[in-house]
Amino acid sequence: MGGRVEHVFVESRHATILHADLDAFYASVEQRDDPRLRGRPVAVGGGVVLAASYEAKRRGVRTAMGGRQARGLCPDLIVVRPRFDAYVEASREVFAIFRDVTPQVQGVSIDEAFLDVRGLRRADPTVPAEHAARVRTRVRDEVGLPITVGVARTPFLAKVASRVAKPDGLLVVAPDDEDAFLHPLPVETLWGVGESTATRLHGYGLRTAGDVAALDERVLRGLLGPAAGSHLYAVVHGRTPERVVTDRARGSVGAQRALGRGPHSPEDVRAALLGLVDRVCRRMRAGHLTARTVVLRLRFADFSRATRSRSLAFGTASSDELRDAALGLLDAARDLVAARGITLVGVALTGLASDTVVQPPLPLSPPHDELDRTVDSLADRFGSRAVQRASLLVVGDGFEAPQLDDVTRPTRGPAQVTARGRR
């Protein structure tokens, strides 16, 4: 177990889709890294709960709940500050295990993914349930985290199976048992049915998937609207896409930092932005991409937001060129920042294209390209803080927050699953 193997794919009509979902991910990482937190109610966050351990969930604490409300429900709740670098690193380790099992991996979020083991043959043939069991064992032994896996014929059913199996479980839904598994479940369990849709269905006396399955599609379309009605009809009858989608092109690369309530000096904000630009440029170059448009995102003390953008004549991967554009946008917004008080700064690079097809400006290999490559190499080897701008060494970027998820846009191909499961 754990060695990389050759993968060969053939067609199959069995339950071959795995939905792997890390349990209470942020909180589980904290409990893994601090033995004092194990078995105790833990919330990650502060003013708002970002994640709750299962011990806290059993006391009524939920994601996105206010901190005061959470402590009212659970007076002995332990609240820890988020450590996003630790979560990103744990996610990378888990996804490496996924890709060691199969190259057909579709990431849904930082803590969940679909794996397609359709027709996957090893030297010793392994059924999907055994693949799922091995994924769970490896994630527990190598990363130290609990993970739930649902196995079914389609991504939708696999997602529902993992919901039912939580926490730290494994559930296989055989094709012949799909209706028997799905129809008794509450409508809230169905992927894509949110609170408002569930309330509407309850109002019509529809409380289980079986209740919904008994209706004609035209009736559902009339109750929920054409798109939602047809979608739900397909879900309860197992008529959803059977494949995961791994061929997705990035539409943007971004990062942001929450600065907290100030005041913040212009130098502090500028330093934070410089660090963000360096980070997203490294990620973009790692994907062999260039960007033509820089987008600056600002959030203010009154929770209002502002967005500014600037497009370049040509796509580029140069940190210097993209930095200059971002700083120009920030300078243009300085009066707005001074008046409202900034609490968050973010940057996104859009208009992405492959660096093999973009038209470069002259000279073809400017000196800063060599510098970028050298800095990227050092960062890959020694960490992102091994080489920093002198301005950051003096001021420091001073803030910790997660990078934005890369926005993806599907390439032409099979139908795909794009919805995200509710925590």
Tab-separated table of C-alpha atoms in Angstrom:
chain	number	residue	atom	x	y	z
A	1	MET	CA	0.000	0.000	0.000
A	2	GLY	CA	1.180	3.535	-0.747
A	3	GLY	CA	3.382	2.810	-3.793
A	4	ARG	CA	2.716	4.546	-7.071
A	5	VAL	CA	1.254	2.209	-9.677
A	6	GLU	CA	0.417	2.184	-13.362
A	7	HIS	CA	-3.195	2.962	-14.258
A	8	VAL	CA	-5.199	1.444	-17.117
A	9	PHE	CA	-8.833	2.352	-17.802
A	10	VAL	CA	-11.645	0.349	-19.401
A	11	GLU	CA	-15.396	0.954	-19.501
A	12	SER	CA	-17.537	-0.195	-16.576
A	13	ARG	CA	-21.142	0.277	-15.416
A	14	HIS	CA	-20.581	-0.358	-11.720
A	15	ALA	CA	-20.278	1.821	-8.624
A	16	THR	CA	-16.889	3.325	-9.422
A	17	ILE	CA	-17.124	6.954	-8.232
A	18	LEU	CA	-15.673	7.794	-4.823
A	19	HIS	CA	-16.574	10.968	-2.966
A	20	ALA	CA	-13.911	11.547	-0.307
A	21	ASP	CA	-14.672	14.227	2.278
A	22	LEU	CA	-12.417	15.129	5.203
A	23	ASP	CA	-14.394	15.287	8.443
A	24	ALA	CA	-14.630	18.706	10.168
A	25	PHE	CA	-11.429	19.497	8.309
A	26	TYR	CA	-10.075	22.642	9.984
A	27	ALA	CA	-11.035	21.440	13.461
A	28	SER	CA	-9.594	17.971	12.798
A	29	VAL	CA	-6.243	19.494	11.809
A	30	GLU	CA	-6.213	21.453	15.078
A	31	GLN	CA	-7.038	18.329	17.098
A	32	ARG	CA	-4.369	16.384	15.241
A	33	ASP	CA	-1.699	18.971	15.978
A	34	ASP	CA	-2.667	19.663	19.612
A	35	PRO	CA	-3.421	16.525	21.672
A	36	ARG	CA	-5.084	18.687	24.344
A	37	LEU	CA	-7.938	19.399	21.921
A	38	ARG	CA	-8.763	15.792	21.123
A	39	GLY	CA	-12.184	14.655	22.277
A	40	ARG	CA	-13.148	18.206	23.239
A	41	PRO	CA	-15.517	20.688	21.545
A	42	VAL	CA	-13.417	22.874	19.257
A	43	ALA	CA	-14.333	25.754	16.969
A	44	VAL	CA	-11.970	27.371	14.503
A	45	GLY	CA	-12.541	31.082	14.018
A	46	GLY	CA	-13.352	33.957	16.315
A	47	GLY	CA	-16.269	36.263	15.696
A	48	VAL	CA	-17.665	33.667	13.295
A	49	VAL	CA	-17.243	29.884	13.433
A	50	LEU	CA	-15.320	28.705	10.360
A	51	ALA	CA	-15.399	25.038	11.388
A	52	ALA	CA	-16.531	22.965	14.353
A	53	SER	CA	-15.374	19.596	15.622
A	54	TYR	CA	-17.941	16.832	15.877
A	55	GLU	CA	-17.859	17.194	19.655
A	56	ALA	CA	-18.956	20.808	19.157
A	57	LYS	CA	-21.489	19.929	16.468
A	58	ARG	CA	-23.207	17.540	18.867
A	59	ARG	CA	-23.741	20.548	21.138
A	60	GLY	CA	-25.373	22.536	18.348
A	61	VAL	CA	-22.375	24.548	17.118
A	62	ARG	CA	-22.436	25.039	13.352
A	63	THR	CA	-20.291	26.617	10.648
A	64	ALA	CA	-21.027	30.340	10.044
A	65	MET	CA	-22.573	30.682	13.514
A	66	GLY	CA	-21.613	33.740	15.535
A	67	GLY	CA	-19.028	33.166	18.232
A	68	ARG	CA	-21.289	34.443	21.026
A	69	GLN	CA	-24.115	32.123	19.995
A	70	ALA	CA	-21.709	29.184	19.768
A	71	ARG	CA	-20.423	29.802	23.309
A	72	GLY	CA	-23.993	30.090	24.551
A	73	LEU	CA	-24.761	26.621	23.223
A	74	CYS	CA	-21.442	25.178	24.368
A	75	PRO	CA	-19.916	27.099	27.318
A	76	ASP	CA	-16.814	24.877	27.357
A	77	LEU	CA	-16.158	25.456	23.657
A	78	ILE	CA	-12.467	25.896	22.826
A	79	VAL	CA	-11.990	28.529	20.124
A	80	VAL	CA	-8.709	28.516	18.192
A	81	ARG	CA	-7.447	30.920	15.579
A	82	PRO	CA	-7.294	29.487	12.056
A	83	ARG	CA	-3.938	28.343	10.665
A	84	PHE	CA	-4.567	28.345	6.947
A	85	ASP	CA	-1.044	27.313	6.008
A	86	ALA	CA	-1.530	24.106	8.012
A	87	TYR	CA	-4.856	23.404	6.300
A	88	VAL	CA	-3.426	23.965	2.824
A	89	GLU	CA	-0.494	21.655	3.563
A	90	ALA	CA	-2.784	18.918	4.919
A	91	SER	CA	-4.989	19.249	1.842
A	92	ARG	CA	-1.991	18.862	-0.453
A	93	GLU	CA	-0.933	15.690	1.344
A	94	VAL	CA	-4.417	14.203	1.081
A	95	PHE	CA	-4.803	15.087	-2.597
A	96	ALA	CA	-1.423	13.473	-3.290
A	97	ILE	CA	-2.879	10.248	-1.888
A	98	PHE	CA	-5.953	10.634	-4.089
A	99	ARG	CA	-3.777	11.005	-7.190
A	100	ASP	CA	-1.697	8.033	-6.128
A	101	VAL	CA	-4.858	5.928	-6.276
A	102	THR	CA	-6.106	7.290	-9.610
A	103	PRO	CA	-5.243	10.203	-11.911
A	104	GLN	CA	-8.966	10.851	-12.367
A	105	VAL	CA	-9.459	13.297	-9.476
A	106	GLN	CA	-11.874	16.237	-9.447
A	107	GLY	CA	-11.293	18.572	-6.535
A	108	VAL	CA	-14.501	20.103	-5.205
A	109	SER	CA	-12.957	22.160	-2.404
A	110	ILE	CA	-9.926	22.159	-0.129
A	111	ASP	CA	-11.284	19.154	1.785
A	112	GLU	CA	-13.232	17.029	-0.685
A	113	ALA	CA	-12.874	15.431	-4.096
A	114	PHE	CA	-14.355	12.897	-6.482
A	115	LEU	CA	-12.192	9.974	-7.583
A	116	ASP	CA	-13.070	7.870	-10.633
A	117	VAL	CA	-11.756	4.302	-10.398
A	118	ARG	CA	-13.847	3.152	-13.343
A	119	GLY	CA	-12.104	0.154	-14.826
A	120	LEU	CA	-8.928	0.854	-12.874
A	121	ARG	CA	-6.786	-2.269	-12.897
A	122	ARG	CA	-3.845	-2.907	-10.628
A	123	ALA	CA	-1.495	-5.846	-10.749
A	124	ASP	CA	-4.053	-7.412	-8.379
A	125	PRO	CA	-7.553	-6.250	-9.409
A	126	THR	CA	-9.161	-4.166	-6.663
A	127	VAL	CA	-12.862	-3.424	-6.369
A	128	PRO	CA	-13.914	0.204	-5.704
A	129	ALA	CA	-14.848	-0.495	-2.080
A	130	GLU	CA	-11.301	-1.680	-1.431
A	131	HIS	CA	-9.901	1.440	-3.097
A	132	ALA	CA	-12.103	3.499	-0.773
A	133	ALA	CA	-10.946	1.583	2.294
A	134	ARG	CA	-7.318	2.099	1.290
A	135	VAL	CA	-7.872	5.826	0.811
A	136	ARG	CA	-9.274	6.059	4.334
A	137	THR	CA	-6.429	4.020	5.805
A	138	ARG	CA	-3.723	6.024	4.060
A	139	VAL	CA	-5.219	9.403	4.973
A	140	ARG	CA	-5.504	8.314	8.602
A	141	ASP	CA	-2.020	6.773	8.792
A	142	GLU	CA	-0.065	9.220	6.616
A	143	VAL	CA	-1.835	12.525	7.305
A	144	GLY	CA	-3.491	11.771	10.637
A	145	LEU	CA	-6.993	12.873	9.669
A	146	PRO	CA	-10.415	11.181	9.557
A	147	ILE	CA	-12.097	10.997	6.164
A	148	THR	CA	-15.451	9.698	4.967
A	149	VAL	CA	-15.858	8.043	1.568
A	150	GLY	CA	-19.058	7.344	-0.334
A	151	VAL	CA	-18.974	5.016	-3.347
A	152	ALA	CA	-21.662	4.945	-6.030
A	153	ARG	CA	-22.318	4.920	-9.765
A	154	THR	CA	-22.537	8.727	-10.078
A	155	PRO	CA	-20.922	11.702	-8.329
A	156	PHE	CA	-24.315	12.835	-7.004
A	157	LEU	CA	-25.023	9.493	-5.364
A	158	ALA	CA	-21.469	9.194	-4.040
A	159	LYS	CA	-21.832	12.637	-2.440
A	160	VAL	CA	-25.093	11.624	-0.771
A	161	ALA	CA	-23.507	8.362	0.386
A	162	SER	CA	-20.654	10.223	2.068
A	163	ARG	CA	-23.134	12.529	3.807
A	164	VAL	CA	-24.992	9.541	5.213
A	165	ALA	CA	-21.750	7.807	6.254
A	166	LYS	CA	-20.320	10.780	8.198
A	167	PRO	CA	-18.362	10.982	10.349
A	168	ASP	CA	-15.346	8.820	9.548
A	169	GLY	CA	-17.289	6.201	7.607
A	170	LEU	CA	-17.463	4.271	4.353
A	171	LEU	CA	-20.666	3.532	2.458
A	172	VAL	CA	-21.048	1.765	-0.894
A	173	VAL	CA	-24.281	2.104	-2.873
A	174	ALA	CA	-24.583	-0.689	-5.430
A	175	PRO	CA	-26.424	0.211	-8.667
A	176	ASP	CA	-29.232	-2.250	-7.916
A	177	ASP	CA	-29.758	-0.674	-4.492
A	178	GLU	CA	-29.880	2.990	-5.518
A	179	ASP	CA	-33.629	3.510	-5.095
A	180	ALA	CA	-33.715	1.570	-1.818
A	181	PHE	CA	-30.892	3.750	-0.496
A	182	LEU	CA	-32.030	7.117	-1.808
A	183	HIS	CA	-35.811	7.173	-1.512
A	184	PRO	CA	-36.127	6.927	2.313
A	185	LEU	CA	-33.705	9.832	2.839
A	186	PRO	CA	-34.936	13.308	3.838
A	187	VAL	CA	-34.940	15.770	0.962
A	188	GLU	CA	-32.367	17.856	2.876
A	189	THR	CA	-29.839	15.077	2.308
A	190	LEU	CA	-29.954	15.479	-1.467
A	191	TRP	CA	-27.028	17.372	-2.913
A	192	GLY	CA	-28.298	20.663	-4.288
A	193	VAL	CA	-31.326	20.925	-1.975
A	194	GLY	CA	-30.748	23.894	0.280
A	195	GLU	CA	-32.787	25.166	3.181
A	196	SER	CA	-35.192	27.246	1.092
A	197	THR	CA	-35.885	24.431	-1.388
A	198	ALA	CA	-36.398	21.949	1.454
A	199	THR	CA	-38.876	24.326	3.108
A	200	ARG	CA	-40.853	24.619	-0.123
A	201	LEU	CA	-40.914	20.848	-0.568
A	202	HIS	CA	-42.073	20.378	3.027
A	203	GLY	CA	-44.851	22.854	2.346
A	204	TYR	CA	-46.122	20.534	-0.374
A	205	GLY	CA	-45.893	17.516	1.936
A	206	LEU	CA	-42.735	16.205	0.268
A	207	ARG	CA	-40.303	15.094	2.958
A	208	THR	CA	-38.317	12.234	1.434
A	209	ALA	CA	-36.603	11.592	-1.866
A	210	GLY	CA	-39.203	8.890	-2.472
A	211	ASP	CA	-41.997	11.452	-2.119
A	212	VAL	CA	-40.319	13.546	-4.802
A	213	ALA	CA	-39.652	10.533	-7.037
A	214	ALA	CA	-43.368	9.739	-7.079
A	215	LEU	CA	-44.129	13.017	-8.865
A	216	ASP	CA	-44.128	13.619	-12.602
A	217	GLU	CA	-41.337	15.874	-13.831
A	218	ARG	CA	-43.860	18.429	-15.067
A	219	VAL	CA	-45.284	18.728	-11.558
A	220	LEU	CA	-41.835	19.323	-10.063
A	221	ARG	CA	-41.066	21.936	-12.696
A	222	GLY	CA	-44.297	23.680	-11.779
A	223	LEU	CA	-43.478	23.609	-8.061
A	224	LEU	CA	-39.819	24.629	-8.197
A	225	GLY	CA	-39.317	26.170	-11.617
A	226	PRO	CA	-38.013	24.546	-14.818
A	227	ALA	CA	-34.322	24.290	-13.920
A	228	ALA	CA	-34.653	23.280	-10.259
A	229	GLY	CA	-37.543	20.919	-10.968
A	230	SER	CA	-35.751	19.072	-13.762
A	231	HIS	CA	-32.553	18.888	-11.710
A	232	LEU	CA	-34.290	17.381	-8.691
A	233	TYR	CA	-36.220	14.930	-10.873
A	234	ALA	CA	-32.940	13.733	-12.379
A	235	VAL	CA	-31.336	13.385	-8.938
A	236	VAL	CA	-34.064	11.233	-7.390
A	237	HIS	CA	-34.161	8.998	-10.475
A	238	GLY	CA	-30.392	8.550	-10.712
A	239	ARG	CA	-30.140	10.354	-14.050
A	240	THR	CA	-27.135	12.508	-13.274
A	241	PRO	CA	-23.681	12.619	-14.931
A	242	GLU	CA	-21.670	9.454	-14.320
A	243	ARG	CA	-18.170	10.868	-14.743
A	244	VAL	CA	-15.982	13.223	-12.800
A	245	VAL	CA	-14.432	16.149	-14.653
A	246	THR	CA	-10.684	16.636	-14.413
A	247	ASP	CA	-10.077	18.786	-17.518
A	248	ARG	CA	-10.862	22.242	-16.183
A	249	ALA	CA	-9.190	25.459	-17.269
A	250	ARG	CA	-8.495	28.215	-14.776
A	251	GLY	CA	-10.365	31.447	-15.249
A	252	SER	CA	-8.510	33.394	-12.560
A	253	VAL	CA	-5.888	33.053	-9.853
A	254	GLY	CA	-6.323	35.099	-6.700
A	255	ALA	CA	-5.413	35.634	-3.064
A	256	GLN	CA	-6.617	37.919	-0.302
A	257	ARG	CA	-5.686	38.971	3.224
A	258	ALA	CA	-7.959	40.040	6.047
A	259	LEU	CA	-6.217	42.966	7.722
A	260	GLY	CA	-8.578	43.345	10.660
A	261	ARG	CA	-9.803	46.663	11.961
A	262	GLY	CA	-7.160	49.348	11.699
A	263	PRO	CA	-5.921	51.826	11.459
A	264	HIS	CA	-3.457	50.472	8.905
A	265	SER	CA	-0.714	52.604	7.445
A	266	PRO	CA	-0.390	52.889	3.654
A	267	GLU	CA	2.921	51.044	3.978
A	268	ASP	CA	1.231	48.093	5.729
A	269	VAL	CA	-1.458	47.815	3.061
A	270	ARG	CA	1.104	48.140	0.280
A	271	ALA	CA	3.256	45.408	1.849
A	272	ALA	CA	0.264	43.081	2.154
A	273	LEU	CA	-0.587	43.646	-1.506
A	274	LEU	CA	3.009	43.006	-2.600
A	275	GLY	CA	3.005	39.679	-0.778
A	276	LEU	CA	-0.266	38.695	-2.454
A	277	VAL	CA	1.006	39.596	-5.921
A	278	ASP	CA	4.145	37.522	-5.427
A	279	ARG	CA	2.072	34.570	-4.239
A	280	VAL	CA	-0.415	34.540	-7.113
A	281	CYS	CA	2.311	35.134	-9.698
A	282	ARG	CA	4.189	32.069	-8.470
A	283	ARG	CA	1.023	29.983	-8.665
A	284	MET	CA	0.293	31.265	-12.154
A	285	ARG	CA	3.796	30.535	-13.424
A	286	ALA	CA	3.634	27.060	-11.880
A	287	GLY	CA	0.609	26.453	-14.107
A	288	HIS	CA	2.470	27.807	-17.161
A	289	LEU	CA	-0.022	30.647	-17.498
A	290	THR	CA	0.047	34.362	-18.198
A	291	ALA	CA	-2.467	37.046	-17.199
A	292	ARG	CA	-3.611	40.164	-18.969
A	293	THR	CA	-5.852	41.771	-16.319
A	294	VAL	CA	-5.152	42.630	-12.677
A	295	VAL	CA	-8.135	42.988	-10.326
A	296	LEU	CA	-7.816	44.723	-6.942
A	297	ARG	CA	-10.429	43.872	-4.296
A	298	LEU	CA	-10.956	45.995	-1.201
A	299	ARG	CA	-13.250	45.623	1.811
A	300	PHE	CA	-13.854	48.464	4.224
A	301	ALA	CA	-14.723	48.856	7.891
A	302	ASP	CA	-18.416	49.344	7.063
A	303	PHE	CA	-18.331	45.989	5.162
A	304	SER	CA	-18.738	47.709	1.802
A	305	ARG	CA	-16.508	46.554	-1.033
A	306	ALA	CA	-14.785	48.032	-4.064
A	307	THR	CA	-13.184	46.427	-7.099
A	308	ARG	CA	-10.739	48.029	-9.510
A	309	SER	CA	-9.087	46.464	-12.564
A	310	ARG	CA	-6.459	47.249	-15.175
A	311	SER	CA	-5.728	45.389	-18.407
A	312	LEU	CA	-2.273	45.202	-19.971
A	313	ALA	CA	-1.387	45.313	-23.657
A	314	PHE	CA	-0.132	41.721	-23.548
A	315	GLY	CA	-0.449	38.788	-21.210
A	316	THR	CA	2.481	38.437	-18.820
A	317	ALA	CA	3.769	36.272	-15.984
A	318	SER	CA	6.197	38.917	-14.736
A	319	SER	CA	5.861	39.706	-11.038
A	320	ASP	CA	7.229	43.209	-11.644
A	321	GLU	CA	4.717	44.108	-14.361
A	322	LEU	CA	1.747	42.717	-12.459
A	323	ARG	CA	2.969	44.295	-9.218
A	324	ASP	CA	3.183	47.717	-10.857
A	325	ALA	CA	-0.371	47.365	-12.169
A	326	ALA	CA	-1.697	46.309	-8.754
A	327	LEU	CA	0.095	49.122	-6.928
A	328	GLY	CA	-1.223	51.601	-9.473
A	329	LEU	CA	-4.762	50.472	-8.698
A	330	LEU	CA	-4.134	50.778	-4.962
A	331	ASP	CA	-2.665	54.267	-5.350
A	332	ALA	CA	-5.720	55.332	-7.360
A	333	ALA	CA	-7.971	54.125	-4.524
A	334	ARG	CA	-6.017	55.769	-1.693
A	335	ASP	CA	-8.675	58.437	-0.988
A	336	LEU	CA	-11.343	55.747	-0.717
A	337	VAL	CA	-9.147	53.693	1.610
A	338	ALA	CA	-8.397	56.706	3.797
A	339	ALA	CA	-12.069	57.642	4.070
A	340	ARG	CA	-13.528	54.204	4.832
A	341	GLY	CA	-10.754	52.298	6.590
A	342	ILE	CA	-9.596	49.100	4.907
A	343	THR	CA	-10.110	45.633	6.476
A	344	LEU	CA	-9.262	43.328	3.550
A	345	VAL	CA	-7.165	43.521	0.396
A	346	GLY	CA	-7.167	40.996	-2.417
A	347	VAL	CA	-5.772	40.589	-5.903
A	348	ALA	CA	-6.871	38.386	-8.784
A	349	LEU	CA	-5.249	37.778	-12.159
A	350	THR	CA	-7.650	37.138	-15.023
A	351	GLY	CA	-7.502	36.844	-18.778
A	352	LEU	CA	-5.357	33.750	-18.342
A	353	ALA	CA	-3.697	32.002	-21.259
A	354	SER	CA	-1.031	29.373	-21.746
A	355	ASP	CA	2.461	30.848	-21.646
A	356	THR	CA	3.241	28.887	-24.822
A	357	VAL	CA	0.783	30.803	-27.007
A	358	VAL	CA	0.898	34.356	-25.663
A	359	GLN	CA	2.554	37.082	-27.769
A	360	PRO	CA	5.438	38.426	-25.645
A	361	PRO	CA	6.674	42.004	-25.821
A	362	LEU	CA	10.259	42.724	-26.826
A	363	PRO	CA	12.829	41.882	-25.619
A	364	LEU	CA	11.797	38.241	-25.705
A	365	SER	CA	13.592	37.290	-22.497
A	366	PRO	CA	13.775	40.342	-20.226
A	367	PRO	CA	16.000	40.161	-17.122
A	368	HIS	CA	13.076	40.021	-14.680
A	369	ASP	CA	11.962	36.697	-16.216
A	370	GLU	CA	15.222	35.129	-15.081
A	371	LEU	CA	14.769	36.668	-11.630
A	372	ASP	CA	11.213	35.315	-11.373
A	373	ARG	CA	12.373	31.826	-12.305
A	374	THR	CA	15.150	31.954	-9.723
A	375	VAL	CA	12.822	33.169	-6.972
A	376	ASP	CA	10.235	30.507	-7.886
A	377	SER	CA	12.891	27.812	-7.697
A	378	LEU	CA	14.048	28.968	-4.266
A	379	ALA	CA	10.465	29.226	-2.999
A	380	ASP	CA	9.685	25.706	-4.216
A	381	ARG	CA	12.764	24.360	-2.475
A	382	PHE	CA	12.860	26.330	0.768
A	383	GLY	CA	9.358	27.776	1.191
A	384	SER	CA	7.579	30.942	0.112
A	385	ARG	CA	9.288	33.097	2.760
A	386	ALA	CA	12.824	32.034	1.845
A	387	VAL	CA	13.140	34.946	-0.590
A	388	GLN	CA	11.139	38.125	-0.032
A	389	ARG	CA	11.139	41.676	-1.254
A	390	ALA	CA	13.240	44.027	0.855
A	391	SER	CA	10.136	46.103	1.588
A	392	LEU	CA	8.503	43.081	3.196
A	393	LEU	CA	11.565	42.404	5.323
A	394	VAL	CA	11.335	45.938	6.695
A	395	VAL	CA	7.564	46.244	7.108
A	396	GLY	CA	6.385	42.625	7.043
A	397	ASP	CA	3.066	41.676	5.517
A	398	GLY	CA	1.762	41.140	9.039
A	399	PHE	CA	-1.445	39.293	8.252
A	400	GLU	CA	-2.588	35.699	7.848
A	401	ALA	CA	-5.556	34.635	5.720
A	402	PRO	CA	-6.371	32.023	3.086
A	403	GLN	CA	-5.680	32.323	-0.590
A	404	LEU	CA	-8.729	32.544	-2.818
A	405	ASP	CA	-9.731	29.396	-4.651
A	406	ASP	CA	-8.788	29.533	-8.289
A	407	VAL	CA	-11.905	30.164	-10.347
A	408	THR	CA	-12.397	27.460	-12.937
A	409	ARG	CA	-14.303	27.339	-16.159
A	410	PRO	CA	-15.092	24.003	-17.777
A	411	THR	CA	-13.576	23.091	-21.089
A	412	ARG	CA	-15.807	21.498	-23.681
A	413	GLY	CA	-16.520	17.946	-22.735
A	414	PRO	CA	-18.917	15.722	-20.794
A	415	ALA	CA	-21.509	17.127	-18.432
A	416	GLN	CA	-20.049	17.891	-15.045
A	417	VAL	CA	-20.904	18.399	-11.420
A	418	THR	CA	-20.325	21.964	-10.253
A	419	ALA	CA	-22.404	22.276	-7.071
A	420	ARG	CA	-20.685	22.319	-3.719
A	421	GLY	CA	-21.929	20.301	-0.803
A	422	ARG	CA	-23.203	22.120	2.249
A	423	ARG	CA	-21.246	21.723	5.426
